[in-house]
Amino acid sequence: MPANIVMAAIVHGDNIPEKIDELLAQEVDCNLGVCIFVGGEGALAFLSDVQPLQHNFYSAKYNGVDILALAEMNTTGGYYNKIIQSTIYETALYYIYGENRIKLAPGKLQAYVEQYRKYPNNVGIIYNDRDDTLLKQFTIADLTKVNDAFSLPKDYAVSSLALQNCGLYRQDIPAGEDYDLVTRICTKHIIVQLPHPLTLKKPKEVPTA
């Protein structure tokens, strides 16, 4: 039986259909919840049964799966806040999936769910090592010490409880809203790092002449 955990997957960036397909291919023993699609109105063409809701949200389907779409083009924490505020009382764990050149390893989301089960009342953020050298240079203790240019990649899970305790993304800063959120969550919640390259880098595309 699925566990009583709802994970909302927040998807944005390029190659939206490919990203949703990757999420739907993940096997998790909980309710994956709503794949929340973030993009411009033109991207709604990927979806079917599109129905307008309030505040620029749309309900829709993708290959028969229910989707909640936010029709905005925005790369700040403000659109994350709109999504979170619309579902914060229904969702235990938010998975942010936005970077274009990554691929999910099999079992990634299940590994996140299992970590959440271990620390349901005090986990703040769950992330994993990646198949590159940048993130492996840092440890959990470094997160509050590195300069403001460092932030978690757009590929991690944050608990609803941590967001309720520590607040959402700040919208009054032009950059570094991820870093700011992480440092606030570190003061009240634990950060779980999985030492496995569950996020794989896709090869760079070589432009053709």
XYZ file of C-alpha atoms in Angstrom:
209
model
C 0.000 0.000 0.000
C 1.300 3.479 -0.762
C 2.528 5.438 2.235
C 0.685 8.559 3.283
C 3.270 10.869 1.763
C 2.490 13.248 -1.056
C 5.435 14.481 -3.084
C 4.819 17.412 -5.390
C 7.288 17.559 -8.274
C 7.944 21.109 -9.442
C 9.108 21.018 -13.053
C 10.394 23.917 -15.108
C 12.914 24.798 -17.761
C 13.379 23.384 -21.243
C 12.337 19.916 -22.412
C 9.238 19.825 -20.215
C 7.730 16.638 -21.725
C 11.013 14.767 -21.265
C 11.216 15.834 -17.619
C 7.638 14.805 -16.854
C 8.257 11.436 -18.535
C 11.331 10.913 -16.351
C 9.326 11.668 -13.219
C 6.501 9.351 -14.189
C 9.003 6.555 -14.868
C 10.244 6.733 -11.257
C 8.800 4.013 -9.012
C 7.886 5.251 -5.539
C 5.801 3.529 -2.858
C 3.975 6.732 -1.987
C 1.683 9.175 -3.704
C 3.889 11.179 -6.050
C 1.169 13.782 -6.009
C 0.774 16.435 -8.649
C 3.496 17.093 -11.191
C 3.447 20.860 -11.069
C 4.367 22.219 -14.457
C 5.888 25.679 -14.581
C 6.363 27.473 -17.869
C 5.009 30.059 -20.248
C 1.562 29.888 -21.759
C 3.036 28.515 -24.970
C 4.161 25.448 -23.053
C 0.528 24.641 -22.267
C 0.436 23.184 -25.774
C 2.097 20.066 -24.329
C -0.937 19.459 -22.109
C -4.513 18.398 -22.750
C -7.840 19.237 -21.066
C -6.437 22.618 -20.023
C -8.829 24.516 -17.752
C -8.108 27.955 -16.235
C -8.067 28.285 -12.443
C -7.265 31.311 -10.294
C -4.041 33.338 -10.219
C -2.647 32.126 -13.559
C -2.940 28.444 -12.616
C -4.399 25.831 -14.931
C -5.530 22.269 -14.386
C -4.552 19.945 -17.198
C -3.505 16.429 -18.119
C -0.371 14.960 -19.621
C -0.803 11.457 -21.036
C -3.743 10.978 -18.671
C -1.882 12.247 -15.585
C -3.249 15.253 -13.682
C -1.032 18.331 -13.941
C -1.201 21.697 -12.204
C 0.284 24.342 -14.493
C 1.428 27.822 -13.550
C 1.530 29.833 -16.758
C 4.334 32.265 -15.971
C 7.832 32.741 -17.219
C 9.813 33.554 -14.110
C 13.014 32.199 -12.622
C 12.825 33.695 -9.136
C 11.544 32.202 -5.909
C 8.265 34.019 -6.409
C 6.733 31.376 -8.644
C 7.877 28.600 -6.323
C 6.091 30.414 -3.526
C 2.845 30.522 -5.513
C 3.015 26.781 -6.097
C 3.915 25.972 -2.506
C 1.209 28.222 -1.117
C -1.358 26.487 -3.309
C -0.482 23.011 -2.015
C 1.400 23.427 1.280
C -1.247 21.753 3.410
C -1.517 18.763 1.069
C 2.150 18.003 0.449
C 4.826 16.534 2.699
C 7.783 16.856 0.351
C 8.465 19.132 -2.610
C 10.882 17.987 -5.290
C 12.375 20.803 -7.358
C 13.341 19.597 -10.835
C 14.519 22.431 -12.998
C 18.014 22.059 -14.350
C 18.077 21.196 -18.020
C 21.188 19.047 -18.265
C 20.392 16.399 -15.651
C 18.843 12.968 -15.793
C 17.250 11.113 -12.893
C 18.813 7.800 -11.912
C 16.348 4.945 -11.249
C 15.216 4.923 -7.631
C 16.103 8.563 -6.953
C 12.703 9.683 -5.677
C 12.238 6.502 -3.646
C 15.550 7.219 -1.911
C 14.272 10.691 -1.033
C 11.009 9.286 0.328
C 12.885 6.786 2.506
C 15.004 9.566 4.003
C 11.896 11.596 4.702
C 10.387 8.624 6.557
C 13.442 8.473 8.823
C 13.122 12.099 9.918
C 9.524 13.181 9.236
C 9.447 15.827 11.961
C 12.803 17.496 11.502
C 14.104 16.936 7.967
C 14.520 20.165 6.050
C 16.200 19.423 2.727
C 17.225 16.193 1.014
C 19.705 16.210 -1.833
C 22.245 13.868 -3.349
C 25.723 13.819 -4.782
C 25.840 14.402 -8.481
C 27.879 12.890 -11.238
C 30.139 15.909 -11.481
C 32.852 17.478 -9.344
C 31.264 20.819 -8.432
C 28.879 19.698 -5.711
C 31.245 17.070 -4.322
C 33.584 19.835 -3.207
C 31.081 20.825 -0.520
C 29.766 19.111 2.585
C 26.716 19.884 4.677
C 28.821 21.921 7.109
C 29.994 24.103 4.229
C 26.519 25.280 3.280
C 26.514 28.130 5.779
C 30.148 29.064 5.121
C 30.484 29.380 1.360
C 29.929 32.668 -0.391
C 26.574 33.917 -1.580
C 27.206 32.646 -5.096
C 26.691 29.051 -3.966
C 23.265 27.531 -3.754
C 21.774 24.099 -4.138
C 21.072 23.183 -7.754
C 17.466 23.184 -8.919
C 17.269 19.517 -8.010
C 16.446 18.782 -4.374
C 13.552 18.060 -2.035
C 12.381 20.398 0.717
C 9.844 19.456 3.369
C 6.573 21.273 3.820
C 7.204 21.441 7.570
C 10.500 23.279 7.065
C 8.838 25.808 4.795
C 6.091 26.412 7.322
C 8.661 26.857 10.119
C 11.248 28.898 8.232
C 9.275 30.767 5.605
C 9.280 30.577 1.824
C 11.695 31.962 -0.752
C 12.459 35.633 -0.298
C 11.178 37.739 -3.139
C 12.981 40.944 -2.205
C 16.436 39.774 -3.284
C 17.484 39.663 -6.949
C 19.494 36.418 -6.682
C 20.534 33.783 -4.176
C 17.041 32.949 -2.940
C 18.010 29.249 -2.796
C 21.069 30.022 -0.672
C 19.011 32.226 1.632
C 16.372 29.523 2.095
C 18.964 26.836 2.832
C 20.697 28.917 5.488
C 17.386 29.609 7.240
C 16.355 25.962 7.162
C 19.778 24.886 8.512
C 19.043 26.733 11.761
C 15.976 24.630 12.584
C 16.090 21.415 10.548
C 18.520 18.755 9.448
C 19.864 18.549 5.913
C 20.203 15.039 4.493
C 22.833 14.371 1.853
C 22.732 11.061 -0.009
C 26.294 10.183 -1.079
C 25.160 8.624 -4.333
C 25.173 10.141 -7.824
C 21.405 9.839 -8.235
C 21.398 12.852 -10.522
C 23.354 12.205 -13.693
C 24.722 14.857 -16.004
C 23.662 14.687 -19.624
C 26.436 15.181 -22.179
C 26.748 18.625 -23.666
C 25.199 19.034 -27.060
C 27.794 19.867 -29.706
C 26.452 22.508 -32.063
C 26.424 21.543 -35.688
C 27.782 23.810 -38.352
